[in-house]
Structures are given as C-alpha cells and as structure tokens.
C-alpha cells in the first residue's frame, strides 16, 4: 500500500491501512451480532461515503438483516462542510417499529447525523443505533447519544479513501489517507 498519494491538487498520507480497517469493521459486526441476535435489523447507509463500510460490515453480520440507503450531501466537493444539507435520496422503506442501524462514513461536526437522526426518529423506529466508521472528536458540535459504535477517532484533518472522497476522487482506495497540510 502506498504511504503517500496525490489526489487532484492535494497530497495525502496513509492514516489507517486496509488490515486495521478490516479488523475494526469485523469487531463492530461482532458487537452488532450480539446486540441484534434474534432480531431483523434494518441497516441504513448514508451515500455515497458509506458504500465500502456497508459492504464490509454486513458480510460479517450473521442475523437476517435488511439493507437500504439514503443520500444527503453537505460538502459539495470541497474540504469544508457548507452546513447546508441537501437531501438527494429519501429513505424508501417504512422504518416504523424497526431496529434501525444507521451507517455513516464519518462524523465531523455531527451536523449530518443530527439531521438524519431527527428525521428518522419522527418515523418511529423501535430503536436507532448509529455506527460511524470515523469520528473527529475535536470537530463535534453536538452530543449525539445514538452514536454507539465508532471505528476510529481521528484528528480534525480531512481524510479520503475507503468510500470517502476529495472532489469525488479517492473513494476506491482501500486505506484511509489524511491531508498533508
Ligand atoms: P458533518 O460535519 O455533517 O460531516 O458531521 C459529515 C459528512 O461530511 C463529509 N465529511 C468528509 N468527507 N473527508 C471526506 O471525504 C472528511 O474528512 C470529511 N469530513 C466530513 C462526509 O460525507 C460526512 O457524511
Ligand atoms: Mg464527500
């Protein structure tokens, strides 16, 4: 795996390699298997960033589960959140009475998760559990108690790879890379 990469005009250093991601995702799946044994949870992924996390996580889930997606965007291609959330794809399934597990690639300010959680809660799920692969503690603007599983806590620096993009590039990388400032 390359330690340094260039994406568009910026340089990134390897932060978390594929092996570490795999081990952590498997550990989260194990915890979910215990917590949701005998239930049929509904995984809801936040596109686009969650696609790899979702694929790798659910292949380790042993209880029968459903998988669906929603799409919201806040970055619109740059390095900074715009705070202006755009709902690009509404959730197509009825979640009333369901055990919902929301999967997000990264929680930065927490704005996106707060927006999604408020919306999902209005639809009366039986339970709502959030898994974020990455979390930037220094950037968080809200306390979000629904966030129960976090893959890695990282510095407040922009990252790409494993689903995350810079200018829509880098999503295919199997490691997570941090912006060199
Ligand atoms: P908030 O601030 O709402 O941000 O918690 C969450 C959303 O913003 C995107 N995001 C990032 N995307 N590298 C990225 O490629 C980052 O470092 C980063 N930080 C936030 C992401 O889409 C997430 O859903
Ligand atoms: Mg993005």
Short mmCIF file of N, CA and C and ligand atoms in Angstrom, two decimals:
data_model
loop_
_atom_site.label_atom_id
_atom_site.label_comp_id
_atom_site.label_asym_id
_atom_site.label_seq_id
_atom_site.Cartn_x
_atom_site.Cartn_y
_atom_site.Cartn_z
N UNK A 1 0.84 -1.20 0.00
CA UNK A 1 0.00 0.00 0.00
C UNK A 1 0.88 1.26 0.00
N UNK A 2 0.55 2.22 -0.86
CA UNK A 2 1.32 3.46 -0.93
C UNK A 2 1.15 4.25 0.36
N UNK A 3 2.25 4.89 0.81
CA UNK A 3 2.15 5.72 2.01
C UNK A 3 1.79 7.16 1.71
N UNK A 4 2.14 7.58 0.50
CA UNK A 4 1.86 8.96 0.07
C UNK A 4 1.13 8.90 -1.25
N UNK A 5 0.04 9.67 -1.37
CA UNK A 5 -0.64 9.70 -2.66
C UNK A 5 -1.03 11.13 -2.99
N UNK A 6 -1.26 11.36 -4.27
CA UNK A 6 -1.73 12.67 -4.70
C UNK A 6 -3.12 12.48 -5.30
N UNK A 7 -4.07 13.28 -4.85
CA UNK A 7 -5.41 13.25 -5.43
C UNK A 7 -5.73 14.67 -5.88
N UNK A 8 -6.01 14.79 -7.15
CA UNK A 8 -6.19 16.11 -7.76
C UNK A 8 -4.99 16.97 -7.38
N UNK A 9 -5.20 18.10 -6.69
CA UNK A 9 -4.11 19.02 -6.39
C UNK A 9 -3.49 18.81 -5.01
N UNK A 10 -3.95 17.80 -4.25
CA UNK A 10 -3.52 17.69 -2.85
C UNK A 10 -2.77 16.39 -2.55
N UNK A 11 -1.92 16.44 -1.51
CA UNK A 11 -1.15 15.27 -1.06
C UNK A 11 -1.75 14.71 0.22
N UNK A 12 -1.76 13.38 0.28
CA UNK A 12 -2.32 12.69 1.44
C UNK A 12 -1.34 11.62 1.92
N UNK A 13 -1.31 11.40 3.24
CA UNK A 13 -0.51 10.33 3.86
C UNK A 13 -1.42 9.22 4.36
N UNK A 14 -0.93 7.99 4.27
CA UNK A 14 -1.70 6.87 4.81
C UNK A 14 -1.93 7.05 6.31
N UNK A 15 -3.19 6.91 6.74
CA UNK A 15 -3.52 7.05 8.17
C UNK A 15 -3.94 5.70 8.77
N UNK A 16 -4.83 4.98 8.07
CA UNK A 16 -5.30 3.67 8.57
C UNK A 16 -5.25 2.70 7.40
N UNK A 17 -4.49 1.63 7.54
CA UNK A 17 -4.36 0.70 6.41
C UNK A 17 -5.52 -0.29 6.37
N UNK A 18 -5.60 -1.01 5.26
CA UNK A 18 -6.74 -1.91 5.00
C UNK A 18 -6.91 -2.97 6.08
N UNK A 19 -5.80 -3.47 6.59
CA UNK A 19 -5.84 -4.52 7.61
C UNK A 19 -6.49 -4.01 8.90
N UNK A 20 -6.11 -2.80 9.31
CA UNK A 20 -6.70 -2.22 10.52
C UNK A 20 -8.19 -1.95 10.33
N UNK A 21 -8.55 -1.47 9.16
CA UNK A 21 -9.97 -1.21 8.88
C UNK A 21 -10.75 -2.53 8.97
N UNK A 22 -10.21 -3.55 8.32
CA UNK A 22 -10.89 -4.86 8.29
C UNK A 22 -11.11 -5.39 9.72
N UNK A 23 -10.07 -5.33 10.54
CA UNK A 23 -10.18 -5.83 11.92
C UNK A 23 -11.22 -5.06 12.72
N UNK A 24 -11.24 -3.77 12.55
CA UNK A 24 -12.18 -2.94 13.31
C UNK A 24 -13.61 -3.16 12.85
N UNK A 25 -13.78 -3.26 11.52
CA UNK A 25 -15.14 -3.47 10.98
C UNK A 25 -15.67 -4.83 11.44
N UNK A 26 -14.80 -5.83 11.46
CA UNK A 26 -15.22 -7.15 11.93
C UNK A 26 -15.60 -7.12 13.41
N UNK A 27 -14.87 -6.34 14.19
CA UNK A 27 -15.17 -6.24 15.63
C UNK A 27 -16.53 -5.55 15.85
N UNK A 28 -16.81 -4.53 15.05
CA UNK A 28 -18.11 -3.86 15.17
C UNK A 28 -19.23 -4.83 14.78
N UNK A 29 -19.00 -5.60 13.72
CA UNK A 29 -20.01 -6.58 13.29
C UNK A 29 -20.28 -7.60 14.40
N UNK A 30 -19.22 -8.03 15.07
CA UNK A 30 -19.38 -8.98 16.18
C UNK A 30 -20.28 -8.41 17.27
N UNK A 31 -20.03 -7.15 17.63
CA UNK A 31 -20.84 -6.49 18.67
C UNK A 31 -22.29 -6.39 18.21
N UNK A 32 -22.50 -6.04 16.95
CA UNK A 32 -23.87 -5.92 16.42
C UNK A 32 -24.54 -7.28 16.39
N UNK A 33 -23.79 -8.33 16.07
CA UNK A 33 -24.35 -9.68 16.06
C UNK A 33 -24.87 -10.06 17.44
N UNK A 34 -24.15 -9.65 18.47
CA UNK A 34 -24.58 -9.94 19.84
C UNK A 34 -25.80 -9.08 20.19
N UNK A 35 -25.70 -7.78 19.90
CA UNK A 35 -26.78 -6.86 20.28
C UNK A 35 -28.08 -7.15 19.55
N UNK A 36 -28.01 -7.56 18.29
CA UNK A 36 -29.23 -7.73 17.48
C UNK A 36 -29.56 -9.19 17.17
N UNK A 37 -28.98 -10.12 17.93
CA UNK A 37 -29.27 -11.54 17.74
C UNK A 37 -30.77 -11.78 17.87
N UNK A 38 -31.36 -12.52 16.94
CA UNK A 38 -32.78 -12.83 17.00
C UNK A 38 -33.67 -11.72 16.50
N UNK A 39 -33.08 -10.62 16.08
CA UNK A 39 -33.87 -9.51 15.51
C UNK A 39 -33.55 -9.40 14.02
N UNK A 40 -34.34 -8.66 13.30
CA UNK A 40 -34.06 -8.42 11.89
C UNK A 40 -33.78 -6.94 11.67
N UNK A 41 -32.57 -6.49 12.03
CA UNK A 41 -32.31 -5.06 11.92
C UNK A 41 -32.31 -4.57 10.47
N UNK A 42 -32.56 -3.29 10.35
CA UNK A 42 -32.53 -2.64 9.04
C UNK A 42 -31.32 -1.70 9.01
N UNK A 43 -30.34 -2.03 8.19
CA UNK A 43 -29.18 -1.15 8.02
C UNK A 43 -29.54 -0.05 7.04
N UNK A 44 -29.26 1.19 7.44
CA UNK A 44 -29.47 2.32 6.54
C UNK A 44 -28.12 3.02 6.34
N UNK A 45 -27.64 3.00 5.13
CA UNK A 45 -26.35 3.61 4.82
C UNK A 45 -26.52 5.00 4.26
N UNK A 46 -25.60 5.89 4.62
CA UNK A 46 -25.63 7.25 4.09
C UNK A 46 -24.67 7.32 2.89
N UNK A 47 -25.24 7.44 1.72
CA UNK A 47 -24.45 7.50 0.49
C UNK A 47 -23.83 8.89 0.31
N UNK A 48 -22.71 9.01 -0.45
CA UNK A 48 -22.01 7.92 -1.11
C UNK A 48 -20.97 7.25 -0.21
N UNK A 49 -20.54 7.97 0.80
CA UNK A 49 -19.36 7.56 1.54
C UNK A 49 -19.41 6.22 2.23
N UNK A 50 -20.62 5.72 2.52
CA UNK A 50 -20.73 4.50 3.35
C UNK A 50 -20.62 3.20 2.56
N UNK A 51 -20.48 3.27 1.24
CA UNK A 51 -20.69 2.03 0.47
C UNK A 51 -19.71 0.92 0.80
N UNK A 52 -18.45 1.27 1.06
CA UNK A 52 -17.47 0.20 1.39
C UNK A 52 -17.68 -0.31 2.80
N UNK A 53 -17.92 0.62 3.72
CA UNK A 53 -18.17 0.26 5.12
C UNK A 53 -19.38 -0.67 5.19
N UNK A 54 -20.45 -0.30 4.50
CA UNK A 54 -21.66 -1.14 4.49
C UNK A 54 -21.33 -2.54 3.96
N UNK A 55 -20.66 -2.60 2.81
CA UNK A 55 -20.39 -3.90 2.17
C UNK A 55 -19.54 -4.78 3.08
N UNK A 56 -18.52 -4.20 3.70
CA UNK A 56 -17.62 -5.00 4.54
C UNK A 56 -18.26 -5.37 5.87
N UNK A 57 -19.09 -4.46 6.39
CA UNK A 57 -19.74 -4.75 7.68
C UNK A 57 -20.79 -5.85 7.54
N UNK A 58 -21.70 -5.69 6.58
CA UNK A 58 -22.84 -6.62 6.53
C UNK A 58 -22.44 -8.03 6.10
N UNK A 59 -21.29 -8.16 5.44
CA UNK A 59 -20.88 -9.53 5.10
C UNK A 59 -20.44 -10.30 6.33
N UNK A 60 -20.28 -9.58 7.45
CA UNK A 60 -19.94 -10.22 8.73
C UNK A 60 -21.13 -10.27 9.69
N UNK A 61 -22.29 -9.85 9.22
CA UNK A 61 -23.49 -9.89 10.07
C UNK A 61 -24.17 -11.26 9.90
N UNK A 62 -24.45 -11.89 11.04
CA UNK A 62 -24.97 -13.26 11.00
C UNK A 62 -26.48 -13.34 11.24
N UNK A 63 -27.08 -12.24 11.69
CA UNK A 63 -28.53 -12.25 11.89
C UNK A 63 -29.20 -11.73 10.61
N UNK A 64 -30.38 -12.28 10.23
CA UNK A 64 -31.01 -11.80 9.00
C UNK A 64 -31.27 -10.29 9.08
N UNK A 65 -30.87 -9.58 8.05
CA UNK A 65 -30.99 -8.12 8.10
C UNK A 65 -31.42 -7.57 6.74
N UNK A 66 -31.96 -6.35 6.77
CA UNK A 66 -32.30 -5.64 5.53
C UNK A 66 -31.29 -4.51 5.35
N UNK A 67 -31.12 -4.10 4.10
CA UNK A 67 -30.14 -3.06 3.79
C UNK A 67 -30.78 -2.02 2.88
N UNK A 68 -30.69 -0.77 3.29
CA UNK A 68 -31.22 0.30 2.45
C UNK A 68 -30.30 1.51 2.53
N UNK A 69 -30.59 2.51 1.74
CA UNK A 69 -29.70 3.68 1.66
C UNK A 69 -30.49 4.98 1.62
N UNK A 70 -29.82 6.03 2.08
CA UNK A 70 -30.34 7.37 1.90
C UNK A 70 -29.15 8.21 1.44
N UNK A 71 -29.41 9.38 0.96
CA UNK A 71 -28.29 10.20 0.50
C UNK A 71 -28.49 11.65 0.89
N UNK A 72 -27.53 12.16 1.64
CA UNK A 72 -27.51 13.59 1.93
C UNK A 72 -26.10 14.09 1.63
N UNK A 73 -26.01 15.34 1.23
CA UNK A 73 -24.70 15.90 0.92
C UNK A 73 -24.53 17.22 1.63
N UNK A 74 -23.34 17.44 2.18
CA UNK A 74 -23.06 18.71 2.84
C UNK A 74 -21.80 19.36 2.30
N UNK A 75 -20.93 18.58 1.68
CA UNK A 75 -19.63 19.11 1.29
C UNK A 75 -19.62 19.72 -0.10
N UNK A 76 -20.39 19.14 -0.99
CA UNK A 76 -20.45 19.61 -2.38
C UNK A 76 -19.06 19.77 -3.00
N UNK A 77 -18.21 18.78 -2.74
CA UNK A 77 -16.94 18.70 -3.47
C UNK A 77 -15.71 19.28 -2.81
N UNK A 78 -15.84 20.07 -1.78
CA UNK A 78 -14.67 20.74 -1.22
C UNK A 78 -14.11 20.07 0.02
N UNK A 79 -13.40 20.85 0.83
CA UNK A 79 -12.76 20.34 2.04
C UNK A 79 -13.53 20.73 3.29
N UNK A 80 -14.52 21.57 3.15
CA UNK A 80 -15.25 22.10 4.30
C UNK A 80 -16.74 21.85 4.15
N UNK A 81 -17.38 21.58 5.27
CA UNK A 81 -18.83 21.42 5.22
C UNK A 81 -19.46 22.79 4.90
N UNK A 82 -20.57 22.76 4.19
CA UNK A 82 -21.26 24.01 3.88
C UNK A 82 -22.36 24.28 4.91
N UNK A 83 -22.61 23.32 5.78
CA UNK A 83 -23.69 23.35 6.76
C UNK A 83 -25.06 23.21 6.08
N UNK A 84 -25.07 23.44 4.80
CA UNK A 84 -26.32 23.39 4.05
C UNK A 84 -26.52 21.95 3.57
N UNK A 85 -27.43 21.23 4.22
CA UNK A 85 -27.63 19.83 3.84
C UNK A 85 -28.63 19.72 2.71
N UNK A 86 -28.32 18.84 1.79
CA UNK A 86 -29.20 18.60 0.66
C UNK A 86 -29.63 17.15 0.72
N UNK A 87 -30.92 16.90 0.75
CA UNK A 87 -31.40 15.52 0.75
C UNK A 87 -31.55 15.05 -0.70
N UNK A 88 -30.62 14.19 -1.12
CA UNK A 88 -30.59 13.78 -2.52
C UNK A 88 -31.39 12.51 -2.79
N UNK A 89 -31.60 11.72 -1.76
CA UNK A 89 -32.34 10.47 -1.93
C UNK A 89 -32.98 10.11 -0.61
N UNK A 90 -34.29 10.17 -0.56
CA UNK A 90 -35.01 9.85 0.68
C UNK A 90 -34.99 8.35 0.93
N UNK A 91 -35.21 7.99 2.18
CA UNK A 91 -35.26 6.57 2.53
C UNK A 91 -36.57 5.99 2.04
N UNK A 92 -36.49 4.90 1.27
CA UNK A 92 -37.67 4.37 0.61
C UNK A 92 -38.45 3.34 1.44
N UNK A 93 -37.91 2.95 2.58
CA UNK A 93 -38.60 1.91 3.36
C UNK A 93 -39.28 2.49 4.60
N UNK A 94 -40.31 1.79 5.04
CA UNK A 94 -41.02 2.17 6.26
C UNK A 94 -40.23 1.64 7.45
N UNK A 95 -39.81 2.53 8.36
CA UNK A 95 -38.97 2.08 9.47
C UNK A 95 -39.74 1.99 10.79
N UNK A 96 -41.04 2.22 10.73
CA UNK A 96 -41.83 2.17 11.98
C UNK A 96 -41.70 0.79 12.63
N UNK A 97 -41.34 0.79 13.89
CA UNK A 97 -41.21 -0.46 14.64
C UNK A 97 -39.95 -1.27 14.33
N UNK A 98 -39.09 -0.72 13.49
CA UNK A 98 -37.88 -1.47 13.09
C UNK A 98 -36.68 -1.09 13.97
N UNK A 99 -35.75 -2.05 14.08
CA UNK A 99 -34.46 -1.76 14.71
C UNK A 99 -33.54 -1.23 13.62
N UNK A 100 -33.34 0.07 13.63
CA UNK A 100 -32.57 0.72 12.56
C UNK A 100 -31.12 0.94 13.00
N UNK A 101 -30.21 0.55 12.12
CA UNK A 101 -28.77 0.78 12.35
C UNK A 101 -28.28 1.69 11.24
N UNK A 102 -27.99 2.93 11.61
CA UNK A 102 -27.56 3.92 10.62
C UNK A 102 -26.04 3.88 10.47
N UNK A 103 -25.58 3.75 9.23
CA UNK A 103 -24.14 3.69 8.96
C UNK A 103 -23.68 4.95 8.25
N UNK A 104 -22.69 5.60 8.86
CA UNK A 104 -22.13 6.83 8.28
C UNK A 104 -20.62 6.63 8.13
N UNK A 105 -20.05 7.15 7.06
CA UNK A 105 -18.60 7.02 6.87
C UNK A 105 -17.83 7.81 7.93
N UNK A 106 -18.26 9.07 8.13
CA UNK A 106 -17.52 9.92 9.07
C UNK A 106 -18.46 10.93 9.72
N UNK A 107 -18.27 11.15 11.00
CA UNK A 107 -18.98 12.24 11.66
C UNK A 107 -17.95 13.30 12.01
N UNK A 108 -18.14 14.47 11.43
CA UNK A 108 -17.18 15.57 11.56
C UNK A 108 -17.76 16.57 12.56
N UNK A 109 -18.58 17.52 12.11
CA UNK A 109 -19.25 18.42 13.05
C UNK A 109 -20.40 17.71 13.76
N UNK A 110 -20.95 16.66 13.12
CA UNK A 110 -22.13 15.98 13.65
C UNK A 110 -23.42 16.49 13.03
N UNK A 111 -23.30 17.52 12.20
CA UNK A 111 -24.47 18.15 11.59
C UNK A 111 -25.30 17.16 10.76
N UNK A 112 -24.63 16.37 9.96
CA UNK A 112 -25.34 15.41 9.09
C UNK A 112 -26.07 14.36 9.94
N UNK A 113 -25.36 13.81 10.93
CA UNK A 113 -26.01 12.79 11.76
C UNK A 113 -27.19 13.35 12.52
N UNK A 114 -27.04 14.56 13.03
CA UNK A 114 -28.13 15.16 13.78
C UNK A 114 -29.36 15.32 12.88
N UNK A 115 -29.15 15.81 11.69
CA UNK A 115 -30.21 15.99 10.71
C UNK A 115 -30.90 14.65 10.40
N UNK A 116 -30.10 13.62 10.16
CA UNK A 116 -30.66 12.30 9.82
C UNK A 116 -31.38 11.66 10.99
N UNK A 117 -30.80 11.78 12.18
CA UNK A 117 -31.40 11.17 13.37
C UNK A 117 -32.75 11.83 13.68
N UNK A 118 -32.80 13.15 13.60
CA UNK A 118 -34.07 13.86 13.83
C UNK A 118 -35.13 13.38 12.86
N UNK A 119 -34.75 13.21 11.61
CA UNK A 119 -35.69 12.76 10.59
C UNK A 119 -36.14 11.31 10.85
N UNK A 120 -35.19 10.43 11.13
CA UNK A 120 -35.53 9.01 11.33
C UNK A 120 -36.41 8.82 12.57
N UNK A 121 -36.11 9.57 13.62
CA UNK A 121 -36.87 9.41 14.87
C UNK A 121 -38.34 9.76 14.70
N UNK A 122 -38.61 10.70 13.81
CA UNK A 122 -40.00 11.09 13.56
C UNK A 122 -40.79 9.95 12.91
N UNK A 123 -40.07 8.96 12.38
CA UNK A 123 -40.74 7.84 11.71
C UNK A 123 -40.95 6.64 12.64
N UNK A 124 -40.71 6.86 13.95
CA UNK A 124 -40.99 5.87 14.99
C UNK A 124 -40.33 4.50 14.83
N UNK A 125 -39.02 4.45 14.69
CA UNK A 125 -38.35 3.14 14.71
C UNK A 125 -38.42 2.56 16.12
N UNK A 126 -38.29 1.23 16.26
CA UNK A 126 -38.25 0.61 17.60
C UNK A 126 -36.98 1.04 18.30
N UNK A 127 -35.88 1.11 17.54
CA UNK A 127 -34.61 1.57 18.10
C UNK A 127 -33.78 2.18 16.98
N UNK A 128 -32.86 3.04 17.38
CA UNK A 128 -31.98 3.68 16.40
C UNK A 128 -30.55 3.67 16.95
N UNK A 129 -29.68 2.98 16.23
CA UNK A 129 -28.28 2.83 16.63
C UNK A 129 -27.41 3.38 15.51
N UNK A 130 -26.44 4.19 15.86
CA UNK A 130 -25.58 4.76 14.82
C UNK A 130 -24.17 4.18 14.90
N UNK A 131 -23.65 3.78 13.74
CA UNK A 131 -22.26 3.35 13.62
C UNK A 131 -21.56 4.32 12.68
N UNK A 132 -20.52 4.96 13.16
CA UNK A 132 -19.72 5.84 12.30
C UNK A 132 -18.33 5.22 12.19
N UNK A 133 -17.87 5.00 10.98
CA UNK A 133 -16.54 4.41 10.84
C UNK A 133 -15.48 5.34 11.42
N UNK A 134 -15.63 6.64 11.14
CA UNK A 134 -14.67 7.62 11.63
C UNK A 134 -15.39 8.72 12.39
N UNK A 135 -14.71 9.27 13.39
CA UNK A 135 -15.28 10.38 14.15
C UNK A 135 -14.14 11.35 14.49
N UNK A 136 -14.42 12.64 14.30
CA UNK A 136 -13.43 13.66 14.64
C UNK A 136 -13.89 14.35 15.93
N UNK A 137 -13.43 13.89 17.11
CA UNK A 137 -13.92 14.43 18.38
C UNK A 137 -13.75 15.95 18.48
N UNK A 138 -12.62 16.46 17.98
CA UNK A 138 -12.34 17.90 18.12
C UNK A 138 -13.27 18.77 17.29
N UNK A 139 -13.94 18.17 16.31
CA UNK A 139 -14.81 18.95 15.42
C UNK A 139 -16.29 18.87 15.81
N UNK A 140 -16.63 17.93 16.70
CA UNK A 140 -18.04 17.69 17.03
C UNK A 140 -18.71 18.90 17.67
N UNK A 141 -19.86 19.26 17.14
CA UNK A 141 -20.61 20.41 17.65
C UNK A 141 -21.84 19.99 18.46
N UNK A 142 -22.14 18.70 18.48
CA UNK A 142 -23.32 18.21 19.18
C UNK A 142 -22.95 16.99 20.00
N UNK A 143 -23.72 16.73 21.04
CA UNK A 143 -23.62 15.44 21.72
C UNK A 143 -24.70 14.56 21.10
N UNK A 144 -24.29 13.46 20.50
CA UNK A 144 -25.25 12.59 19.81
C UNK A 144 -25.23 11.21 20.47
N UNK A 145 -26.14 10.99 21.43
CA UNK A 145 -26.08 9.74 22.21
C UNK A 145 -26.35 8.48 21.39
N UNK A 146 -26.99 8.64 20.23
CA UNK A 146 -27.28 7.47 19.38
C UNK A 146 -26.02 6.85 18.78
N UNK A 147 -24.91 7.61 18.77
CA UNK A 147 -23.66 7.07 18.19
C UNK A 147 -23.05 6.09 19.17
N UNK A 148 -23.26 4.81 18.91
CA UNK A 148 -22.83 3.78 19.84
C UNK A 148 -21.53 3.11 19.39
N UNK A 149 -21.34 3.02 18.09
CA UNK A 149 -20.14 2.35 17.57
C UNK A 149 -19.35 3.30 16.68
N UNK A 150 -18.06 3.45 17.02
CA UNK A 150 -17.16 4.28 16.23
C UNK A 150 -15.95 3.42 15.86
N UNK A 151 -15.62 3.41 14.57
CA UNK A 151 -14.47 2.63 14.14
C UNK A 151 -13.17 3.22 14.65
N UNK A 152 -12.94 4.47 14.31
CA UNK A 152 -11.70 5.14 14.70
C UNK A 152 -11.98 6.61 15.00
N UNK A 153 -11.42 7.09 16.10
CA UNK A 153 -11.44 8.53 16.37
C UNK A 153 -10.18 9.11 15.74
N UNK A 154 -10.36 10.16 14.95
CA UNK A 154 -9.22 10.72 14.23
C UNK A 154 -9.10 12.22 14.49
N UNK A 155 -7.94 12.75 14.13
CA UNK A 155 -7.68 14.19 14.24
C UNK A 155 -8.63 14.96 13.33
N UNK A 156 -8.75 16.24 13.60
CA UNK A 156 -9.60 17.10 12.78
C UNK A 156 -8.85 17.53 11.52
N UNK A 157 -8.59 16.53 10.67
CA UNK A 157 -7.96 16.80 9.37
C UNK A 157 -8.75 16.06 8.31
N UNK A 158 -8.76 16.60 7.12
CA UNK A 158 -9.54 16.00 6.04
C UNK A 158 -8.95 14.64 5.63
N UNK A 159 -9.83 13.66 5.44
CA UNK A 159 -9.38 12.32 5.03
C UNK A 159 -10.12 11.85 3.79
N UNK A 160 -9.48 10.94 3.06
CA UNK A 160 -10.10 10.31 1.89
C UNK A 160 -9.81 8.81 1.92
N UNK A 161 -10.54 8.09 1.08
CA UNK A 161 -10.32 6.65 0.91
C UNK A 161 -11.40 5.83 1.58
N UNK A 162 -11.50 4.57 1.20
CA UNK A 162 -12.47 3.64 1.77
C UNK A 162 -13.88 4.27 1.75
N UNK A 163 -14.22 4.83 0.61
CA UNK A 163 -15.55 5.42 0.44
C UNK A 163 -15.55 6.93 0.47
N UNK A 164 -14.56 7.51 1.16
CA UNK A 164 -14.53 8.98 1.30
C UNK A 164 -13.77 9.61 0.13
N UNK A 165 -14.23 10.80 -0.26
CA UNK A 165 -13.68 11.42 -1.47
C UNK A 165 -13.10 12.80 -1.24
N UNK A 166 -12.24 13.19 -2.15
CA UNK A 166 -11.88 14.59 -2.35
C UNK A 166 -12.20 14.89 -3.81
N UNK A 167 -13.09 15.83 -4.05
CA UNK A 167 -13.56 16.14 -5.41
C UNK A 167 -14.01 14.88 -6.14
N UNK A 168 -14.69 14.00 -5.38
CA UNK A 168 -15.25 12.73 -5.90
C UNK A 168 -14.18 11.69 -6.23
N UNK A 169 -12.91 11.99 -5.97
CA UNK A 169 -11.85 11.02 -6.22
C UNK A 169 -11.40 10.38 -4.90
N UNK A 170 -10.87 9.17 -5.00
CA UNK A 170 -10.28 8.51 -3.83
C UNK A 170 -11.20 7.53 -3.12
N UNK A 171 -12.45 7.46 -3.54
CA UNK A 171 -13.39 6.56 -2.84
C UNK A 171 -12.97 5.10 -2.95
N UNK A 172 -12.26 4.75 -4.01
CA UNK A 172 -11.87 3.37 -4.28
C UNK A 172 -10.66 2.91 -3.48
N UNK A 173 -9.96 3.81 -2.82
CA UNK A 173 -8.75 3.43 -2.07
C UNK A 173 -9.11 2.49 -0.92
N UNK A 174 -8.29 1.46 -0.68
CA UNK A 174 -8.66 0.51 0.38
C UNK A 174 -8.09 0.89 1.76
N UNK A 175 -7.37 2.01 1.82
CA UNK A 175 -6.94 2.55 3.10
C UNK A 175 -7.53 3.94 3.28
N UNK A 176 -7.32 4.54 4.47
CA UNK A 176 -7.78 5.90 4.72
C UNK A 176 -6.56 6.81 4.80
N UNK A 177 -6.61 7.90 4.06
CA UNK A 177 -5.48 8.81 3.90
C UNK A 177 -5.84 10.20 4.41
N UNK A 178 -4.84 10.83 5.07
CA UNK A 178 -5.05 12.14 5.70
C UNK A 178 -4.34 13.24 4.91
N UNK A 179 -5.00 14.36 4.80
CA UNK A 179 -4.45 15.51 4.08
C UNK A 179 -3.15 15.99 4.72
N UNK A 180 -2.14 16.20 3.89
CA UNK A 180 -0.88 16.79 4.36
C UNK A 180 -1.04 18.31 4.29
N UNK A 181 -0.95 18.95 5.44
CA UNK A 181 -1.16 20.41 5.47
C UNK A 181 0.16 21.17 5.31
P1 LIG B 1 -20.64 16.56 9.41
O1 LIG B 1 -19.83 17.81 9.60
O2 LIG B 1 -22.03 16.85 8.96
O3 LIG B 1 -19.90 15.85 8.20
O4 LIG B 1 -20.54 15.64 10.59
C1 LIG B 1 -20.29 14.63 7.80
C2 LIG B 1 -20.26 14.49 6.31
O5 LIG B 1 -19.28 15.33 5.68
C3 LIG B 1 -18.38 14.57 4.91
N1 LIG B 1 -17.05 14.66 5.53
C4 LIG B 1 -15.91 14.27 4.97
N2 LIG B 1 -15.68 13.72 3.76
N3 LIG B 1 -13.38 13.63 4.28
C5 LIG B 1 -14.40 13.40 3.43
O6 LIG B 1 -14.16 12.86 2.35
C6 LIG B 1 -13.52 14.19 5.50
O7 LIG B 1 -12.54 14.37 6.24
C7 LIG B 1 -14.87 14.53 5.86
N4 LIG B 1 -15.40 15.07 6.97
C8 LIG B 1 -16.75 15.12 6.73
C9 LIG B 1 -18.92 13.18 4.90
O8 LIG B 1 -19.62 12.99 3.70
C10 LIG B 1 -19.89 13.08 6.03
O9 LIG B 1 -21.04 12.35 5.67
MG1 LIG B 2 -17.76 13.88 0.30
#
